[in-house]
PDB file of C-alpha atoms in Angstrom:
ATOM      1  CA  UNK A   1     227.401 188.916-207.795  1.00 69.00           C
ATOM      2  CA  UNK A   2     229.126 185.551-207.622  1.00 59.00           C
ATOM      3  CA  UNK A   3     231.733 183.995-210.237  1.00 50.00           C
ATOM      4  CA  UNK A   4     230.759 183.677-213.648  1.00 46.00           C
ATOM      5  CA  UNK A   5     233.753 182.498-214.917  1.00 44.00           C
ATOM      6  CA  UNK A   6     236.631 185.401-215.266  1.00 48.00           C
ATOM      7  CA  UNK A   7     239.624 184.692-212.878  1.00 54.00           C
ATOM      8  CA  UNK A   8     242.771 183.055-213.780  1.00 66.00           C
ATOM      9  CA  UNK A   9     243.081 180.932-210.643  1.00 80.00           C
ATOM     10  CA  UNK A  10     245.945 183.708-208.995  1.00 84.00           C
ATOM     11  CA  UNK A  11     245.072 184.777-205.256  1.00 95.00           C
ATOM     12  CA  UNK A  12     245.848 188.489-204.982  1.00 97.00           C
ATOM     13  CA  UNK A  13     247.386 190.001-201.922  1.00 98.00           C
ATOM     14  CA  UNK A  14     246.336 193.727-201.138  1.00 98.00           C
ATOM     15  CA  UNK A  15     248.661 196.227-199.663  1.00 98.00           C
ATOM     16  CA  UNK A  16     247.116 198.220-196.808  1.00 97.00           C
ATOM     17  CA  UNK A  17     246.845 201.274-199.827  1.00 97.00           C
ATOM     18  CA  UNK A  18     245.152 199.190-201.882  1.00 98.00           C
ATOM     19  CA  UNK A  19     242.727 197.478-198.728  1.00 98.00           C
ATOM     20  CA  UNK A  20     242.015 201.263-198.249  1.00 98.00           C
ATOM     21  CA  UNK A  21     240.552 201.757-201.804  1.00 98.00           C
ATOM     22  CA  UNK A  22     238.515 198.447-201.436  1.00 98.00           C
ATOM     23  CA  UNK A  23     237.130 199.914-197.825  1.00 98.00           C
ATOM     24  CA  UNK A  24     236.210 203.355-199.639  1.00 98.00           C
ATOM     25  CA  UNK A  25     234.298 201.147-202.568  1.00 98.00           C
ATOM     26  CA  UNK A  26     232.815 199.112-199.788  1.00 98.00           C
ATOM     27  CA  UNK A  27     230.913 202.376-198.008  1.00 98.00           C
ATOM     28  CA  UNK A  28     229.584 203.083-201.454  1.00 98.00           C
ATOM     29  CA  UNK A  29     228.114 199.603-202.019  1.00 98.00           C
ATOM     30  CA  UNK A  30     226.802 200.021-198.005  1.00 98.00           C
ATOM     31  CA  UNK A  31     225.350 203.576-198.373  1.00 98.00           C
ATOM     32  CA  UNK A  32     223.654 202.238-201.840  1.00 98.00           C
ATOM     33  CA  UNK A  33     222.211 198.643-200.499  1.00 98.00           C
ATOM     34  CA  UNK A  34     220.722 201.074-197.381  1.00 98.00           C
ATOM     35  CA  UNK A  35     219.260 203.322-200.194  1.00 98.00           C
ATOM     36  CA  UNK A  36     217.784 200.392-202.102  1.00 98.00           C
ATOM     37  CA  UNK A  37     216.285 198.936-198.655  1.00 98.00           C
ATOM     38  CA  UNK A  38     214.660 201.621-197.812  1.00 98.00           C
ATOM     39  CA  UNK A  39     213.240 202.163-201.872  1.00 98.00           C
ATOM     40  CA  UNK A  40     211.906 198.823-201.634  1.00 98.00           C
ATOM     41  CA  UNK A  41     208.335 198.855-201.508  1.00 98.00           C
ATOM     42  CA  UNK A  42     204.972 197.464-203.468  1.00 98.00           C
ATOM     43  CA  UNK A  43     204.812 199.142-207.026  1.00 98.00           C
ATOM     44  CA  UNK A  44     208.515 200.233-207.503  1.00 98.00           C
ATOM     45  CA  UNK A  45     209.599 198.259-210.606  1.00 98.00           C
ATOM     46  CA  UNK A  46     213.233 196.508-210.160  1.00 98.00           C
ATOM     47  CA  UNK A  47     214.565 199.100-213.496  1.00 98.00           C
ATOM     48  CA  UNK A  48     213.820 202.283-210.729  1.00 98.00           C
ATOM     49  CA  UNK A  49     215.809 200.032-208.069  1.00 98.00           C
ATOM     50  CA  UNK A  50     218.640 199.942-210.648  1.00 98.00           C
ATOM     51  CA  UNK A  51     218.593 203.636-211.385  1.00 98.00           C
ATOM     52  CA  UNK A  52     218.716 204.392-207.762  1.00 98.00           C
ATOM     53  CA  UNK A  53     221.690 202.121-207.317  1.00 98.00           C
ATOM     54  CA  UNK A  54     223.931 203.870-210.360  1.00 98.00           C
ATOM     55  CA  UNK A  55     222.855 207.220-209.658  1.00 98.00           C
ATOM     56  CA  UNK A  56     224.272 206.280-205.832  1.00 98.00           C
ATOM     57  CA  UNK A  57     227.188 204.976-207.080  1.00 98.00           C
ATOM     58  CA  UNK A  58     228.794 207.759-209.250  1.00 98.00           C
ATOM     59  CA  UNK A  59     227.799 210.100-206.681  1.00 98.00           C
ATOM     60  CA  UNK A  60     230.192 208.850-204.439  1.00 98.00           C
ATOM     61  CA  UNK A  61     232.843 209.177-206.796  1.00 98.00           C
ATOM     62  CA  UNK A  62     232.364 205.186-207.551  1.00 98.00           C
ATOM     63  CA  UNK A  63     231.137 202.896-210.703  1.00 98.00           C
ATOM     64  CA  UNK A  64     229.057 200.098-210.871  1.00 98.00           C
ATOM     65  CA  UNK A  65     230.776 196.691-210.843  1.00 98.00           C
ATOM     66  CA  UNK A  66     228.059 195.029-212.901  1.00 98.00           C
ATOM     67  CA  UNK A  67     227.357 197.188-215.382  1.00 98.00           C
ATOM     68  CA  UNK A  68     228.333 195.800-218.738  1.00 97.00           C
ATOM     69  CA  UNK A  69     230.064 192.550-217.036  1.00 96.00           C
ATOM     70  CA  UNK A  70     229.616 190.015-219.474  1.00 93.00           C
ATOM     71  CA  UNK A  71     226.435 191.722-220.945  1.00 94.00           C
ATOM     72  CA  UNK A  72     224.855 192.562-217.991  1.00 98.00           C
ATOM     73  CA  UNK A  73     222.675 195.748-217.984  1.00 98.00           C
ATOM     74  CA  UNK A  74     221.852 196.583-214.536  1.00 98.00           C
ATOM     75  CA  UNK A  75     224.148 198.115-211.812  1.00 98.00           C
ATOM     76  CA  UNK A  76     222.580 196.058-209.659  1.00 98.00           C
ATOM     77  CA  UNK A  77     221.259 192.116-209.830  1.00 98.00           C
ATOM     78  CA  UNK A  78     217.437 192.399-208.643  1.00 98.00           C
ATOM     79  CA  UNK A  79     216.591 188.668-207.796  1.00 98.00           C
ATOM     80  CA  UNK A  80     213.073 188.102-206.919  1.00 98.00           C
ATOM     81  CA  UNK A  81     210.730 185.051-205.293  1.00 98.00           C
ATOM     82  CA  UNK A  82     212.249 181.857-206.860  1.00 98.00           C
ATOM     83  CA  UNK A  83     215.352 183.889-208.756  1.00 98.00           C
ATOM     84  CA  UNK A  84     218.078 183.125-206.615  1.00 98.00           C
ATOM     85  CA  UNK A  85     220.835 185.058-208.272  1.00 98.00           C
ATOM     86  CA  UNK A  86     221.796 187.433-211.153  1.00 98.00           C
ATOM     87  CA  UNK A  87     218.466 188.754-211.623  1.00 98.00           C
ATOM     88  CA  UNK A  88     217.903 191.349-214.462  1.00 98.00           C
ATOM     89  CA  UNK A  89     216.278 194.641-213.134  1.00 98.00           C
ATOM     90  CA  UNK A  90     213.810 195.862-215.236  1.00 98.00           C
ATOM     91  CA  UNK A  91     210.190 196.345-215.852  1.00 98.00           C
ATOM     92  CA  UNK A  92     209.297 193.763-213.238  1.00 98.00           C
ATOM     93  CA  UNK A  93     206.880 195.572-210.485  1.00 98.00           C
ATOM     94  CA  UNK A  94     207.164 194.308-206.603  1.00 98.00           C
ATOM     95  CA  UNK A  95     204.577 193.116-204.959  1.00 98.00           C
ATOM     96  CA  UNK A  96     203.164 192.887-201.680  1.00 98.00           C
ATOM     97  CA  UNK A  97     204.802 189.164-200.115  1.00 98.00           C
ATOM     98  CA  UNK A  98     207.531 189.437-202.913  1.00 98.00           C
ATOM     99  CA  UNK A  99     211.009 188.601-201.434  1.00 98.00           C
ATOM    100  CA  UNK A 100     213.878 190.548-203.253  1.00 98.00           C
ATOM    101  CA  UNK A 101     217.940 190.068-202.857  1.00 98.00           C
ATOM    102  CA  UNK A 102     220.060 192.784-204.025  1.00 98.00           C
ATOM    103  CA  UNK A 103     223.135 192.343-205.197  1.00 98.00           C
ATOM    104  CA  UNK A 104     225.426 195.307-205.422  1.00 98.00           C
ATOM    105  CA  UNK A 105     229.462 196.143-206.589  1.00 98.00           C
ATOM    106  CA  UNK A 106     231.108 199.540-206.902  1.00 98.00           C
ATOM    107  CA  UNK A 107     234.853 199.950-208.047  1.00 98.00           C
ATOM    108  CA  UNK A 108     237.173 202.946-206.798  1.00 98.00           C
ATOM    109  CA  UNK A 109     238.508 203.865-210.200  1.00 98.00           C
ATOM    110  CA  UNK A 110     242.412 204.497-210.113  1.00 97.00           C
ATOM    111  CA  UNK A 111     241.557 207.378-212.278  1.00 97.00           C
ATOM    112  CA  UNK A 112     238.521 209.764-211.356  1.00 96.00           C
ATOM    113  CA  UNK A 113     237.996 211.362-214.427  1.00 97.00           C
ATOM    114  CA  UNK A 114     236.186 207.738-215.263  1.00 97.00           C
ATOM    115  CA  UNK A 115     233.640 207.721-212.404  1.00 97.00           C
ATOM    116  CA  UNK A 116     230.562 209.281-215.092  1.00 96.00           C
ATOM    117  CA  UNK A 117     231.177 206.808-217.545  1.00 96.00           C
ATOM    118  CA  UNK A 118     232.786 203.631-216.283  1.00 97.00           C
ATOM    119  CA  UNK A 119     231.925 199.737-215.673  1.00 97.00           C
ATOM    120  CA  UNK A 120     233.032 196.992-214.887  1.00 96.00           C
ATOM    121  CA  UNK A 121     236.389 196.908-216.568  1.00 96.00           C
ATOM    122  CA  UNK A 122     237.309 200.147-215.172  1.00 97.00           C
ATOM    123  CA  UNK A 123     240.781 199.420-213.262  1.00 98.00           C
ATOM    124  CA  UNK A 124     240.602 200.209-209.727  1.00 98.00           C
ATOM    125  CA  UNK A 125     239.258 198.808-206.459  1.00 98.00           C
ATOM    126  CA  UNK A 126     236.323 196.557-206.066  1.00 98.00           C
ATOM    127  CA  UNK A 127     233.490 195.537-203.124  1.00 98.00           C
ATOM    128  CA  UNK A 128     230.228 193.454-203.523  1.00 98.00           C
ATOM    129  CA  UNK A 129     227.664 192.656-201.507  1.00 98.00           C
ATOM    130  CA  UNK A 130     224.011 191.494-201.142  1.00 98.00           C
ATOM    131  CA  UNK A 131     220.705 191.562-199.025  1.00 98.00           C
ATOM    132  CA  UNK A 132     217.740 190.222-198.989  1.00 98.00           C
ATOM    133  CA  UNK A 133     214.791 192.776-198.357  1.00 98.00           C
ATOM    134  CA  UNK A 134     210.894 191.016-197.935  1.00 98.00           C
ATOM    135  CA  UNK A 135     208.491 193.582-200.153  1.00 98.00           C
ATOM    136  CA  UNK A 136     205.737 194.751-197.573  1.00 98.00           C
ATOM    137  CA  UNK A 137     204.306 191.797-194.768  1.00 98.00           C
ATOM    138  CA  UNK A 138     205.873 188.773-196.271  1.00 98.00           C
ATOM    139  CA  UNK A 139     205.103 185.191-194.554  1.00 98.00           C
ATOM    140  CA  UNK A 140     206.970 184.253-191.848  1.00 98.00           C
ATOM    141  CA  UNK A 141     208.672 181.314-193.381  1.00 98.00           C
ATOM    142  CA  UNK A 142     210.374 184.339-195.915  1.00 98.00           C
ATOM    143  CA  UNK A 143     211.301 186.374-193.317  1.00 98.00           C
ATOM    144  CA  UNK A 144     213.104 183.186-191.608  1.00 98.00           C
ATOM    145  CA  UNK A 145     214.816 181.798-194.539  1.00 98.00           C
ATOM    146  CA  UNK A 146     216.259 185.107-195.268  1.00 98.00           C
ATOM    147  CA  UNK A 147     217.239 185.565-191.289  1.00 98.00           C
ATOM    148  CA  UNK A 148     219.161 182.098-191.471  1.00 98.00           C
ATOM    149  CA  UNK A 149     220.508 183.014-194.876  1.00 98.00           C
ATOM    150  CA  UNK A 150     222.015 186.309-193.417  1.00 98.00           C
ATOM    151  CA  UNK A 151     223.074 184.408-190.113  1.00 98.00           C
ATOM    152  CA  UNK A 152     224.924 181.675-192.069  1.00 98.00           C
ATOM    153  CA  UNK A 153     226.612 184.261-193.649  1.00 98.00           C
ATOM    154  CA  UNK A 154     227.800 185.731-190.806  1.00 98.00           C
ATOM    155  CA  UNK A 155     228.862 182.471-189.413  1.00 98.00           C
ATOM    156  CA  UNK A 156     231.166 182.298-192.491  1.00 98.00           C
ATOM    157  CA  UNK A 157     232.274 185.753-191.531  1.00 98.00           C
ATOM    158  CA  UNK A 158     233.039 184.634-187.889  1.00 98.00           C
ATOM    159  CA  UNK A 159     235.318 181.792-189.136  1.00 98.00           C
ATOM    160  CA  UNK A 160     237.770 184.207-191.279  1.00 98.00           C
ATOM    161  CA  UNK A 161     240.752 184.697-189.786  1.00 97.00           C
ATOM    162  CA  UNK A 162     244.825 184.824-190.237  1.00 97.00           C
ATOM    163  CA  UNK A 163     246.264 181.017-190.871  1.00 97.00           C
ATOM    164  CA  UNK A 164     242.339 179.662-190.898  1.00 97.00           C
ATOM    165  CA  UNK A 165     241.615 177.248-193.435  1.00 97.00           C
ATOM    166  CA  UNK A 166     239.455 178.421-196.061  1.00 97.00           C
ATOM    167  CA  UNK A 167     237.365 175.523-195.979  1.00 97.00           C
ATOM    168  CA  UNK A 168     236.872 175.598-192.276  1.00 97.00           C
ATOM    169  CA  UNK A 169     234.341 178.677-193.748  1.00 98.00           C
ATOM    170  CA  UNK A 170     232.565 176.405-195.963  1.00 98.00           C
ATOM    171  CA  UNK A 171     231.874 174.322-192.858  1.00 98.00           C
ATOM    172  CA  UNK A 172     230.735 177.228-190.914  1.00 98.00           C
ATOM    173  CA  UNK A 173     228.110 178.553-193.741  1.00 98.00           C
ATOM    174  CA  UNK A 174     226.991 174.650-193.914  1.00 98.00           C
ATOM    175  CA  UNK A 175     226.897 174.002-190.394  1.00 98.00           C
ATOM    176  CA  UNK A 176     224.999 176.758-189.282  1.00 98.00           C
ATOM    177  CA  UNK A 177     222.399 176.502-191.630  1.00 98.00           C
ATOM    178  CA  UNK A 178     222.050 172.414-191.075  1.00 98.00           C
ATOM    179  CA  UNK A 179     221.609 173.212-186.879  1.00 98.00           C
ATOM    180  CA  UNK A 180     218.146 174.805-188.146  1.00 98.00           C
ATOM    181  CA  UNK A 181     215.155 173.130-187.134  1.00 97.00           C
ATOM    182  CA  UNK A 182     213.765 173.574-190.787  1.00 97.00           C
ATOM    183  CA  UNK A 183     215.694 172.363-194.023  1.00 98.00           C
ATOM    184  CA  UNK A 184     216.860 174.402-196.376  1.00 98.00           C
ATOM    185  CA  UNK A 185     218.575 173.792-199.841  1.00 98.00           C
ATOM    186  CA  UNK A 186     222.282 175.142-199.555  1.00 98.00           C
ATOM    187  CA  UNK A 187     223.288 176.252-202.922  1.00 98.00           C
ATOM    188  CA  UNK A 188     225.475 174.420-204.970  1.00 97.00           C
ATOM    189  CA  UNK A 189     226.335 175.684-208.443  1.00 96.00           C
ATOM    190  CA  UNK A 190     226.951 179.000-207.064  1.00 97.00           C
ATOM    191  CA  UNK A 191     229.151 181.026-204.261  1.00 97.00           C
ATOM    192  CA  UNK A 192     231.393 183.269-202.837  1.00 98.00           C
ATOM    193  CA  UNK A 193     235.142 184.723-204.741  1.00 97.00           C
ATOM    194  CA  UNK A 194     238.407 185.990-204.247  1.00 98.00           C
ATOM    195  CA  UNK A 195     237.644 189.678-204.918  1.00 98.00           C
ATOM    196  CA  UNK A 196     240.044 192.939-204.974  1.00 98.00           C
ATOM    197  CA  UNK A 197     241.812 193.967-208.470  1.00 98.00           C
ATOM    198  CA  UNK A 198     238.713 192.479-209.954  1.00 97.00           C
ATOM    199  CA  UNK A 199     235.036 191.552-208.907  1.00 96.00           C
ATOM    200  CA  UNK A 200     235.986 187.588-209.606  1.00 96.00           C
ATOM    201  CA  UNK A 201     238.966 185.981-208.425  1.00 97.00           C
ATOM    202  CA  UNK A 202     240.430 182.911-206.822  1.00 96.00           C
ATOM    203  CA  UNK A 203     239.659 181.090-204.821  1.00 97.00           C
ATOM    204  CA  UNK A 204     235.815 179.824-204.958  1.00 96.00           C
ATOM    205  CA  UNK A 205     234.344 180.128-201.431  1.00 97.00           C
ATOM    206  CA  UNK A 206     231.821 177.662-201.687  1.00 97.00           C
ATOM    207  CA  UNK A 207     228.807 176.997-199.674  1.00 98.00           C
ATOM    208  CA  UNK A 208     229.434 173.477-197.738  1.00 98.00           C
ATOM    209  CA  UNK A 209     232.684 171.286-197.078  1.00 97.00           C
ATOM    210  CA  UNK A 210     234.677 170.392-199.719  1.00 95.00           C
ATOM    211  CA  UNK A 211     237.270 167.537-199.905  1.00 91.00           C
ATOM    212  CA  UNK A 212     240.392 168.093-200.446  1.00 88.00           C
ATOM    213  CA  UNK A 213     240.432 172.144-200.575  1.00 87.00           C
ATOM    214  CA  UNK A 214     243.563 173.445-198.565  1.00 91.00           C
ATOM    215  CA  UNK A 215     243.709 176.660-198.736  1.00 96.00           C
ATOM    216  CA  UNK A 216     244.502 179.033-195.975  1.00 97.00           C
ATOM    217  CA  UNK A 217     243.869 182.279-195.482  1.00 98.00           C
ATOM    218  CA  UNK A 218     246.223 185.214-195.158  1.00 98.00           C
ATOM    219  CA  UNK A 219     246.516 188.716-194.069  1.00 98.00           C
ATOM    220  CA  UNK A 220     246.404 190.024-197.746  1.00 98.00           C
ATOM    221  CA  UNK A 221     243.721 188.441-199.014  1.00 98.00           C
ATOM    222  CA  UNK A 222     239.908 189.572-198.983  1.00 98.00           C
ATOM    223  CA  UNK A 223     237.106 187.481-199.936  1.00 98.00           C
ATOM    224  CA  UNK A 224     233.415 187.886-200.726  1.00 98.00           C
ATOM    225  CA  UNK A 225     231.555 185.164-198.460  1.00 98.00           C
ATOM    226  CA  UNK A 226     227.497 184.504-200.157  1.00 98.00           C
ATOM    227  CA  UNK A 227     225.477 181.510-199.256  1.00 98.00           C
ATOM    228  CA  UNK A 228     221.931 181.192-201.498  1.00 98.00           C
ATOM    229  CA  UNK A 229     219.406 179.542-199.599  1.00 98.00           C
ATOM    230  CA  UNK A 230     215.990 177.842-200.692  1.00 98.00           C
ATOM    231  CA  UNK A 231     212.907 176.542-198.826  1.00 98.00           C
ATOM    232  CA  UNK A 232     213.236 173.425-201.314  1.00 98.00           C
ATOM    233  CA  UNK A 233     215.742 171.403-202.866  1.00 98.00           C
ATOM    234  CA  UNK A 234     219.285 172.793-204.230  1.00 98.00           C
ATOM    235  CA  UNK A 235     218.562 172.379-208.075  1.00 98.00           C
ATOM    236  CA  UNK A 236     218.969 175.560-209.907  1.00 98.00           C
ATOM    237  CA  UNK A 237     218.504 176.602-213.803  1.00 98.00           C
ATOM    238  CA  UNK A 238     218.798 179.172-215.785  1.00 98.00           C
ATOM    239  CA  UNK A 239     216.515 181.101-217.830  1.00 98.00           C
ATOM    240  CA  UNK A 240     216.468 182.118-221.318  1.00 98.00           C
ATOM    241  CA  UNK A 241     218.444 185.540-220.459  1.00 97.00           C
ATOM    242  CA  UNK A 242     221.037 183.348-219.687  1.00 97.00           C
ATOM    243  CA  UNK A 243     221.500 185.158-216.660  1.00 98.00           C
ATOM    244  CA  UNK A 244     218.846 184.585-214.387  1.00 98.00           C
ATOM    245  CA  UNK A 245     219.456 181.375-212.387  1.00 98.00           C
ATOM    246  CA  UNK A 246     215.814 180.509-210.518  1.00 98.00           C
ATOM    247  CA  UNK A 247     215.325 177.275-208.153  1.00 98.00           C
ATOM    248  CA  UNK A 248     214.466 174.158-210.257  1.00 98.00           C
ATOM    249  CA  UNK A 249     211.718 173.394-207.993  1.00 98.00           C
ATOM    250  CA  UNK A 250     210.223 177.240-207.815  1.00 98.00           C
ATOM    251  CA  UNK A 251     211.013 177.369-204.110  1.00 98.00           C
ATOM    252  CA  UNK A 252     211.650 180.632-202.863  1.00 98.00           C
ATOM    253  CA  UNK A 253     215.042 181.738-202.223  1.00 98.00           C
ATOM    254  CA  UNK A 254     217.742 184.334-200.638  1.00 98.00           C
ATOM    255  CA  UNK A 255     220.837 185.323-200.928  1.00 98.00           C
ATOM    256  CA  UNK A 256     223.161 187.701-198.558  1.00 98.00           C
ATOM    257  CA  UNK A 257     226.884 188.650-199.096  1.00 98.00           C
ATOM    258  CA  UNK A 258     229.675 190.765-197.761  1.00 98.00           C
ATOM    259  CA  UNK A 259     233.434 191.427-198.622  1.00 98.00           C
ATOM    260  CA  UNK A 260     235.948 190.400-195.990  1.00 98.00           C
ATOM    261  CA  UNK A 261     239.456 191.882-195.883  1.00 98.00           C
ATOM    262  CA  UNK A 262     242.364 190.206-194.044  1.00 98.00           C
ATOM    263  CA  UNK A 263     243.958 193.720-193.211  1.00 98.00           C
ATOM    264  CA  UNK A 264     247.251 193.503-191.432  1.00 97.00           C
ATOM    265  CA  UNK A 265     244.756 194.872-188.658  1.00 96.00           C
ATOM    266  CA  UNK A 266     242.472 192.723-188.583  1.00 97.00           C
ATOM    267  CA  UNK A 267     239.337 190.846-190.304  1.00 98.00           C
ATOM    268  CA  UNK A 268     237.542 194.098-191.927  1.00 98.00           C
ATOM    269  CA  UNK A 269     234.245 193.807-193.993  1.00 98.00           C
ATOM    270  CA  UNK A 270     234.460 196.537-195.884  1.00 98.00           C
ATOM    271  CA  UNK A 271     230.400 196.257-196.476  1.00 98.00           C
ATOM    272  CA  UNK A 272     229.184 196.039-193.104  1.00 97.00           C
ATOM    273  CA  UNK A 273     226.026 198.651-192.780  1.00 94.00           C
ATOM    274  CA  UNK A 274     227.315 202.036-191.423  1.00 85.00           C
ATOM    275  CA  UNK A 275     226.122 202.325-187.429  1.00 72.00           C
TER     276      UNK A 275
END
């Protein structure tokens, strides 16, 4: 899930106790996406995807970093065909072609006793992170737009590092995904967050290049890097849910995300899929 509006503009630096919490919560959200992947399939309904995801969750001795944010319902954000982000899971069955992104948090609760009952505001450590999963044989095309969605992410990924400039990873993202022969419609209204104490925090990690941001990056910090890609145009709305934000044009889209630690070892994302 990207920002929707809840952090006070403070960047929060981790200590390596803390960083540990955050890689804990960032297996859970790993072992969870790999469960939903692997769930995904013609017929299941995005409301079973969301049970899946909870029941995963608590079992690790985690909670959901959705659930009840704002007034979302889901533990997870099921986004599917032209939904780019903050889908609502629910009654909706997949189909064969469908493409679905997943988006996925868990918190490491400073106290345990909280793990059966807890959401989003439960104090404690936080990871997120997204993939995009194609429902059956889906077209080519799909399969590429999520490849180069997943790619520019990693590009993005590939640029964090001690002293960097955070925009230098906005470039990355935007340049990775321009050097494709096809075009694709980078996301505007939407992207990456500060995360740690809280799901949302400073600073924005957008998309693309912006003017004038200076920020650099330092070992403290951890960020979660998303581009949203469409086959058409950029445009997004939202629907009536007030949650669901779909392309304006109805081009499909995806959307892949990790959390990124600057650990005083190293870059860390505490997401990555388990070997």
């Amino acid at each position: 899930m990207h920002a929707h509006g809840d952090d006070d503009g403070t960047i929060e630096l981790k200590t390596p106790e803390q960083f540990e919490a955050m890689k804990q919560a960032g297996k859970v959200v790993s072992r969870t996406l790999a469960l939903l992947r692997s769930a995904v399939r013609p017929g299941i309904t995005t409301g079973e995807l969301d049970r899946i995801a909870e029941e995963s969750i608590r079992s690790q001795g985690a909670v959901p970093s959705f659930l009840g944010y704002g007034d979302f319902p889901g533990s997870i954000c099921a986004s599917v065909n032209d939904e780019i982000v903050h889908g609502i899971p629910g009654a909706r069955v997949l189909r064969e072609g469908d493409l679905i992104s997943i988006d996925c948090g868990a918190i490491i609760p400073d106290d345990v006793t909280l793990v059966a009952t807890g959401r989003w505001n439960t104090r404690g450590w936080h990871a997120d992170a997204a993939v995009t999963v194609g429902v059956g044989e889906i077209a080519p095309e799909l399969a590429e737009l999520s490849r180069v969605t997943e790619q520019a992410m990693w590009a993005g990924i590939d640029a964090v590092k001690e002293g960097v400039a955070l925009n230098d990873v906005s470039t990355a993202i935007d340049g990775f995904t321009r050097s494709q022969p096809r075009r694709y419609g980078i996301i505007r209204d939407y992207g990456g967050h500060g995360i740690g104490s809280s799901m949302h925090m400073a600073p924005m990690v957008y998309n693309y290049p912006v003017r004038g941001e200076r920020l650099v990056l330092t070992t403290g910090m951890a960020i979660a890097i998303e581009p949203m890609l469409t086959l058409g145009k950029n445009k997004t709305r939202v629907l009536a849910d007030d949650w669901t934000v779909v392309s304006k044009d109805g081009s499909y889209a995806a959307h892949w995300e990790h959390t990124v630690a600057l650990t005083p070892d190293g870059v860390v994302v505490t997401t990555a899929p388990e070997e």
